[in-house]
Tab-separated table of C-alpha atoms in Angstrom:
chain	number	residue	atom	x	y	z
A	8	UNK	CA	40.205	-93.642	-55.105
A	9	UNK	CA	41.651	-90.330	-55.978
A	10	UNK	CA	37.701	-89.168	-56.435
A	11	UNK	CA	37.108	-90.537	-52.966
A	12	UNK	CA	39.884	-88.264	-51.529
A	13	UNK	CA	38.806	-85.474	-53.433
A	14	UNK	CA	35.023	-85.911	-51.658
A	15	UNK	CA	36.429	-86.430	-48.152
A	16	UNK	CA	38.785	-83.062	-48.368
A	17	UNK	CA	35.613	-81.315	-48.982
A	18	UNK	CA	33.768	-82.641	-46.250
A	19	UNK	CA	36.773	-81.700	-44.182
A	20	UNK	CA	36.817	-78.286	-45.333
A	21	UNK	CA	33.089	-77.673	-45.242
A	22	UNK	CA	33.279	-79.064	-41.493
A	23	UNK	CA	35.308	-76.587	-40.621
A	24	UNK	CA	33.915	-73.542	-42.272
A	25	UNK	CA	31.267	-74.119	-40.254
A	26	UNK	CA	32.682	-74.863	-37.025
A	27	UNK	CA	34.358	-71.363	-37.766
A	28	UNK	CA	30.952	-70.161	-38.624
A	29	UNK	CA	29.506	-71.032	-35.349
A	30	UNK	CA	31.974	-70.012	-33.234
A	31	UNK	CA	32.751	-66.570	-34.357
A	32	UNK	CA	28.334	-66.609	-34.157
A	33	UNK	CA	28.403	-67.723	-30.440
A	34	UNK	CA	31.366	-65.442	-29.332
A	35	UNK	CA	28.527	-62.711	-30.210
A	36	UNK	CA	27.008	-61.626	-26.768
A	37	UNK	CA	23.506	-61.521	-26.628
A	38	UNK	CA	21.390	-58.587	-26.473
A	39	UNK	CA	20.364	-57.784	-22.662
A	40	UNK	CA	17.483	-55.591	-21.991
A	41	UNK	CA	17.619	-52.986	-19.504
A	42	UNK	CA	16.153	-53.134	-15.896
A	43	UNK	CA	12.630	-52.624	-15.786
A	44	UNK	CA	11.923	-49.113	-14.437
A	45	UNK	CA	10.211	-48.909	-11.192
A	46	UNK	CA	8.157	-46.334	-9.561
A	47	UNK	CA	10.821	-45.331	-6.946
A	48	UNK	CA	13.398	-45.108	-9.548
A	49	UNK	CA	12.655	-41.516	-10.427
A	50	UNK	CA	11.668	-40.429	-6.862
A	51	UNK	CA	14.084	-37.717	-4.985
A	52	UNK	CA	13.641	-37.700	-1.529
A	53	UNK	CA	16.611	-35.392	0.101
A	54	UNK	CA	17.538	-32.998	0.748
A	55	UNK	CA	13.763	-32.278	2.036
A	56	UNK	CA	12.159	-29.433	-0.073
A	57	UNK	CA	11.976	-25.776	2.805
A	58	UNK	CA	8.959	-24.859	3.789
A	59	UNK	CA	7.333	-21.415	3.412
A	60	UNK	CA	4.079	-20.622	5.012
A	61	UNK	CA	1.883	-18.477	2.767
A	62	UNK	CA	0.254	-15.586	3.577
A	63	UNK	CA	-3.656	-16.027	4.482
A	64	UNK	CA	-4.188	-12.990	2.489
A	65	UNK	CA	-3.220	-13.182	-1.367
A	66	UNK	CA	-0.723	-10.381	-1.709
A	67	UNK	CA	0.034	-10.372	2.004
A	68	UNK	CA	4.189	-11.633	2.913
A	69	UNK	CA	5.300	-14.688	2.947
A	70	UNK	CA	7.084	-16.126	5.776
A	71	UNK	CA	10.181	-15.921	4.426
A	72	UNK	CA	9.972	-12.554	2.797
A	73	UNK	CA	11.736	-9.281	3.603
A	74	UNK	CA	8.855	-6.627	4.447
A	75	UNK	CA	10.594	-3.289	2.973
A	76	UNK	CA	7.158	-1.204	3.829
A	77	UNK	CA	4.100	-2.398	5.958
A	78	UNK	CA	2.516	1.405	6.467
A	79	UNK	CA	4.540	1.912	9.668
A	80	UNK	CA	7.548	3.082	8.528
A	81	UNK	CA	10.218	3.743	6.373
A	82	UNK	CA	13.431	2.344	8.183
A	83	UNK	CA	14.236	0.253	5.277
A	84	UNK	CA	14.870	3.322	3.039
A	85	UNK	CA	16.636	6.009	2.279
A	86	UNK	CA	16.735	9.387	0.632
A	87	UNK	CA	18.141	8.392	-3.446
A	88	UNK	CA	20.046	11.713	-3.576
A	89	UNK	CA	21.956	11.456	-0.065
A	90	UNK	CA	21.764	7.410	1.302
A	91	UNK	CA	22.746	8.827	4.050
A	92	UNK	CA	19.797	10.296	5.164
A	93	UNK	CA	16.392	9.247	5.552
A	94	UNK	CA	13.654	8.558	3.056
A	95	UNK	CA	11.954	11.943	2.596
A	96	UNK	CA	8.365	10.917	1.758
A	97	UNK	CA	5.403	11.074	3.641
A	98	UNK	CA	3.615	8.297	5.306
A	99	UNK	CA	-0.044	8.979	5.524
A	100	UNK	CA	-2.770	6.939	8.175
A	101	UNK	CA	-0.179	4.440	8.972
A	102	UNK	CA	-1.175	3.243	6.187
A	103	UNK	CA	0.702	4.113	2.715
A	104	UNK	CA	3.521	6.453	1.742
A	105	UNK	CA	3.546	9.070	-0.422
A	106	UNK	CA	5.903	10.698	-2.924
A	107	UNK	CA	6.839	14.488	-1.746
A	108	UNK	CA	7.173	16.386	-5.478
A	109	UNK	CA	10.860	17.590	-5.497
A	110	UNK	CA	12.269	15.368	-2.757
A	111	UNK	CA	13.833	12.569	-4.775
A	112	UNK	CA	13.594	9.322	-4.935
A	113	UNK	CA	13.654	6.598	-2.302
A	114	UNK	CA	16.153	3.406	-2.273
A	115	UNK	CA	16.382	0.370	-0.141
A	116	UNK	CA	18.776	-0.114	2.372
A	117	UNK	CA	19.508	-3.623	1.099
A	118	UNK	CA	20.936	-4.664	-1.865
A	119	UNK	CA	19.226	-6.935	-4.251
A	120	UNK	CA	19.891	-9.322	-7.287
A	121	UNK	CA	17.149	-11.827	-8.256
A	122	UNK	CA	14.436	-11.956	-6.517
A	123	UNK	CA	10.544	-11.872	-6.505
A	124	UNK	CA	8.921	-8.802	-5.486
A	125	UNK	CA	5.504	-7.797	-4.709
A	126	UNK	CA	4.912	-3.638	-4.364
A	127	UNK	CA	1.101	-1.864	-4.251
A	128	UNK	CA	0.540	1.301	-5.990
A	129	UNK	CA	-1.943	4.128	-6.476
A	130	UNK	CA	-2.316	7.048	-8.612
A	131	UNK	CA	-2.826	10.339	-6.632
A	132	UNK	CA	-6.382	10.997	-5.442
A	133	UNK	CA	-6.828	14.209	-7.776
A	134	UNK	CA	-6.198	13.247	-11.567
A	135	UNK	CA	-4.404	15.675	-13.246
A	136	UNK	CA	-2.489	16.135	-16.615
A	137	UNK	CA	-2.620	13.830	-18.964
A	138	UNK	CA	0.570	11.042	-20.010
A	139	UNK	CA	3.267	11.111	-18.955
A	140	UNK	CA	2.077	13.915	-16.187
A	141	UNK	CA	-0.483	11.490	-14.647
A	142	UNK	CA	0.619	9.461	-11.333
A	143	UNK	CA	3.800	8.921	-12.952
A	144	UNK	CA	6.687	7.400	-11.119
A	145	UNK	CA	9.156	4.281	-11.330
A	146	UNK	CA	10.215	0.713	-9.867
A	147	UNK	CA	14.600	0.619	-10.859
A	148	UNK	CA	15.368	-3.268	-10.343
A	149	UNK	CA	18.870	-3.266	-9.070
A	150	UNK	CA	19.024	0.750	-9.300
A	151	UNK	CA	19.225	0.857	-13.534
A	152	UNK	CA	16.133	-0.897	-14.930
A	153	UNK	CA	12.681	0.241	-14.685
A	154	UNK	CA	9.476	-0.895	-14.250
A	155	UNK	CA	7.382	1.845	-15.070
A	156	UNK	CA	4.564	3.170	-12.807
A	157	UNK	CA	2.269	5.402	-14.444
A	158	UNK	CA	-1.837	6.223	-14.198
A	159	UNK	CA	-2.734	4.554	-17.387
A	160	UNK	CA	-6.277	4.379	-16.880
A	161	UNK	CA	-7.819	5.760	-20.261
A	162	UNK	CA	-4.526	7.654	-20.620
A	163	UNK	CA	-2.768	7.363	-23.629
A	164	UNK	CA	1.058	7.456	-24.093
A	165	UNK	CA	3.674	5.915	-25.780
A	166	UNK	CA	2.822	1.806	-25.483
A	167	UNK	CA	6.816	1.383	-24.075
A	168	UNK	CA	6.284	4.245	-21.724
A	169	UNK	CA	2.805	2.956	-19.895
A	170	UNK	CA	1.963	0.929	-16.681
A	171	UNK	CA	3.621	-2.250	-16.794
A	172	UNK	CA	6.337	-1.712	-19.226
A	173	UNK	CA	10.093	-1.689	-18.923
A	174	UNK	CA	10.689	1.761	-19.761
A	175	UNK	CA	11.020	2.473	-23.567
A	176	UNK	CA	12.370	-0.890	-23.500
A	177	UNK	CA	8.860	-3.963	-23.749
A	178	UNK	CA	5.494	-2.261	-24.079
A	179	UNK	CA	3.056	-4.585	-21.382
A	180	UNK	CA	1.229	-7.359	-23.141
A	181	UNK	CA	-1.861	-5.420	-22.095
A	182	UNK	CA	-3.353	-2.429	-19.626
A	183	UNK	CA	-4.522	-3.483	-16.826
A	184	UNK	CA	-4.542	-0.630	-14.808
A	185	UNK	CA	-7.277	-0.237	-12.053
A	186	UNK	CA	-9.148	3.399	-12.157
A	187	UNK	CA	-6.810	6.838	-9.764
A	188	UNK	CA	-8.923	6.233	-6.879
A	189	UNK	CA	-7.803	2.352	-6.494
A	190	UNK	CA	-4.650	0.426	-5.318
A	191	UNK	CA	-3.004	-1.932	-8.194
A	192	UNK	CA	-0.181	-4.460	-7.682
A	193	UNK	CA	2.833	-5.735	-9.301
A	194	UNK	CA	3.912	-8.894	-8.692
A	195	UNK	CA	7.549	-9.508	-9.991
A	196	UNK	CA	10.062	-12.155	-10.617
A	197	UNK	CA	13.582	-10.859	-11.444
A	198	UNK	CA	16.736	-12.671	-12.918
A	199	UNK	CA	19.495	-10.264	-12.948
A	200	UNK	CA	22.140	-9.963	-15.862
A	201	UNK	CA	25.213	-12.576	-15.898
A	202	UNK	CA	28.930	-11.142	-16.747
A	203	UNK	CA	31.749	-13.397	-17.587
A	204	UNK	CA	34.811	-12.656	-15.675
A	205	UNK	CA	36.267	-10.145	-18.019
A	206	UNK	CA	33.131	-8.001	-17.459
A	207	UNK	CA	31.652	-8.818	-20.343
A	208	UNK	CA	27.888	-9.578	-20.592
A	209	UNK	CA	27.120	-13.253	-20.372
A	210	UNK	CA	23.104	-12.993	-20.271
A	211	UNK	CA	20.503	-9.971	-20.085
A	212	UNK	CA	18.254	-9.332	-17.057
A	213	UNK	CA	15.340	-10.870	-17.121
A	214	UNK	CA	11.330	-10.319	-15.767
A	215	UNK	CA	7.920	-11.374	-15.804
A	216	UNK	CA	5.127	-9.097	-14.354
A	217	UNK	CA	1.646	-9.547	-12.999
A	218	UNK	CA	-0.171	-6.159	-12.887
A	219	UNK	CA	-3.288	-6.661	-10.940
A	220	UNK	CA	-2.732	-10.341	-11.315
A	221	UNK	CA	-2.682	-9.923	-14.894
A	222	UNK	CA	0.543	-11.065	-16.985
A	223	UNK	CA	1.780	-8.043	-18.459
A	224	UNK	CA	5.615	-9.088	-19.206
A	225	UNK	CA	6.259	-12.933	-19.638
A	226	UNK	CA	10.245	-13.453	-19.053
A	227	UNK	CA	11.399	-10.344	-21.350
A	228	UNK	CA	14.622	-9.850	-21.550
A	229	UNK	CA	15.720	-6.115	-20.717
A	230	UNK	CA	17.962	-5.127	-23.331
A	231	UNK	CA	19.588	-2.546	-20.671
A	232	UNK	CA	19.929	0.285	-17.978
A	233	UNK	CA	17.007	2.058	-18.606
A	234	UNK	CA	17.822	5.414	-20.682
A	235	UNK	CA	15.401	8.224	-21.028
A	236	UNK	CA	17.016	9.162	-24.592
A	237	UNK	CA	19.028	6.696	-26.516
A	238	UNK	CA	19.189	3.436	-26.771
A	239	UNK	CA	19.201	0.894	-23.866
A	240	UNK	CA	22.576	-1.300	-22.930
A	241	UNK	CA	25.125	-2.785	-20.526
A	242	UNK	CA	27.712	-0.397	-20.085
A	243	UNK	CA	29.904	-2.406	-17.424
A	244	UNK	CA	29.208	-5.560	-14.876
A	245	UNK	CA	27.877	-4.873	-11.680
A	246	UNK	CA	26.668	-6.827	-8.392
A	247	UNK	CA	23.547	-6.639	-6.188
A	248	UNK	CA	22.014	-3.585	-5.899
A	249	UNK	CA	19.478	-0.917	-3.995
A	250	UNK	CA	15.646	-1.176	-5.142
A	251	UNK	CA	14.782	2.541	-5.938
A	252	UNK	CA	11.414	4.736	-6.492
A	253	UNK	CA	11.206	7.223	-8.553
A	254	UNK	CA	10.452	11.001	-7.208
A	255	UNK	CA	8.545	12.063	-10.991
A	256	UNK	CA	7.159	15.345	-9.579
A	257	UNK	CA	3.185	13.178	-8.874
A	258	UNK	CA	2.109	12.646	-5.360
A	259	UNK	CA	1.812	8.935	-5.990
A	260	UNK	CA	1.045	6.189	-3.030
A	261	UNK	CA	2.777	3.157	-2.259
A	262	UNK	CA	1.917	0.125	0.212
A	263	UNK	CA	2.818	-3.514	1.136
A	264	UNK	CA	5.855	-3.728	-0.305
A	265	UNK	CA	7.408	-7.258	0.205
A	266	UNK	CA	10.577	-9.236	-1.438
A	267	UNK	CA	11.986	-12.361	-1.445
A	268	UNK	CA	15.556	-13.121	-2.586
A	269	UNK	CA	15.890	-15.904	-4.903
């Protein structure tokens, strides 16, 4: 009897173990898989993406580009040493402009930050000196940080110092430069430096270059305002500023010079 007992407290107990066991089993959500994916899913419809008609003529403006020199005139500049007064270089044929030796530079009206810019260039029609001497002038992205413009057509200089590269800053990936008597291009995309609010430097400028359609600089980052001796940095934040060309003492010839801000 007492054995019998004994038996039927176990059964009890085993009964409910796994009543227990079942319960605390079923309480366990199952797993759910997640929606299937559909096409439309990852399609973005609006806001409508702006259209921009391109030019017919690779090289030529955009629609929504800012022409800064079509060969007409040069009422989008101004003289670098007085903005004040007028751009002092010459336009010749209606067609180009060209540095006067001892004038100064040139500057833009308008103020810039980043933006893509497209600028044609020649070296003057009688080659002379050799280097640094040779069609030399300069493209200064937000007034401090050149792009230099030099004849480098089998004409050797320092590799930091030739067509295409940020001045003594990023040699160019490679010379591409087309021979005096021809008109090259740059075609440039520009990120401008970042500062935090206490003026400090958040992130450097960047820029990527096509010379004659030809990658020359592939989103470098310019370690600073362009320094003929010592070493390039970021002295203090700025804003937006003028696009300027460089009076180097060359009679060098510009055209078609279009930007778009970004």
């Amino acid at each position: 009897m007492k054995l019998k007992k004994i038996l039927l407290s176990l059964l009890v107990l085993i009964s409910a173990y796994g009543l227990q066991a079942q319960t605390t089993y079923s309480s366990t959500p199952p797993e759910t898989s997640p929606m299937p994916m559909k096409p439309e899913m990852t399609e973005i419809w609006e806001p409508e993406v702006e259209v921009v008609t391109p030019a017919k003529t690779l090289g030529d403006a955009p629609s929504d580009a800012i022409i800064l020199f079509d060969g007409s005139n040069l009422d989008q500049w101004v003289s670098g040493k007085d903005n004040s007064q007028p751009a002092p270089w010459k336009i010749v044929n209606d067609d180009h402009m060209e540095v006067v030796p001892g004038s100064g530079g040139i500057q833009t009206k308008m103020k810039f930050g980043d933006c893509q810019l497209h600028i044609e260039f020649s070296a003057p029609d009688k080659v002379e000196s050799e280097s640094q001497g040779r069609g030399n002038s300069g493209l200064f992205l937000q007034n401090r940080y050149e792009l230099q413009i030099l004849d480098s057509y089998q004409n050797r200089t320092y590799r930091n110092g030739q067509a295409g590269s940020i001045y003594k800053d990023h040699a160019p990936l490679v010379n591409a430069m087309r021979s005096p008597l021809e008109w090259n291009s740059y075609d440039v995309i520009y990120t401008a430096p970042r500062f935090k609010e206490n003026g400090q430097l958040d992130a450097k400028a960047k820029i990527t270059v096509l010379h004659n359609g030809v990658l020359v600089q592939n989103d470098t980052e310019i370690n600073g305002i362009t320094y003929y001796i010592g070493l390039h940095h970021y002295p203090s934040a700025h804003s937006d500023d003028v696009i300027a060309l460089q009076d180097h003492g060359n009679k060098t010839q510009f055209r078609n010079i279009w930007i778009r801000k970004l």
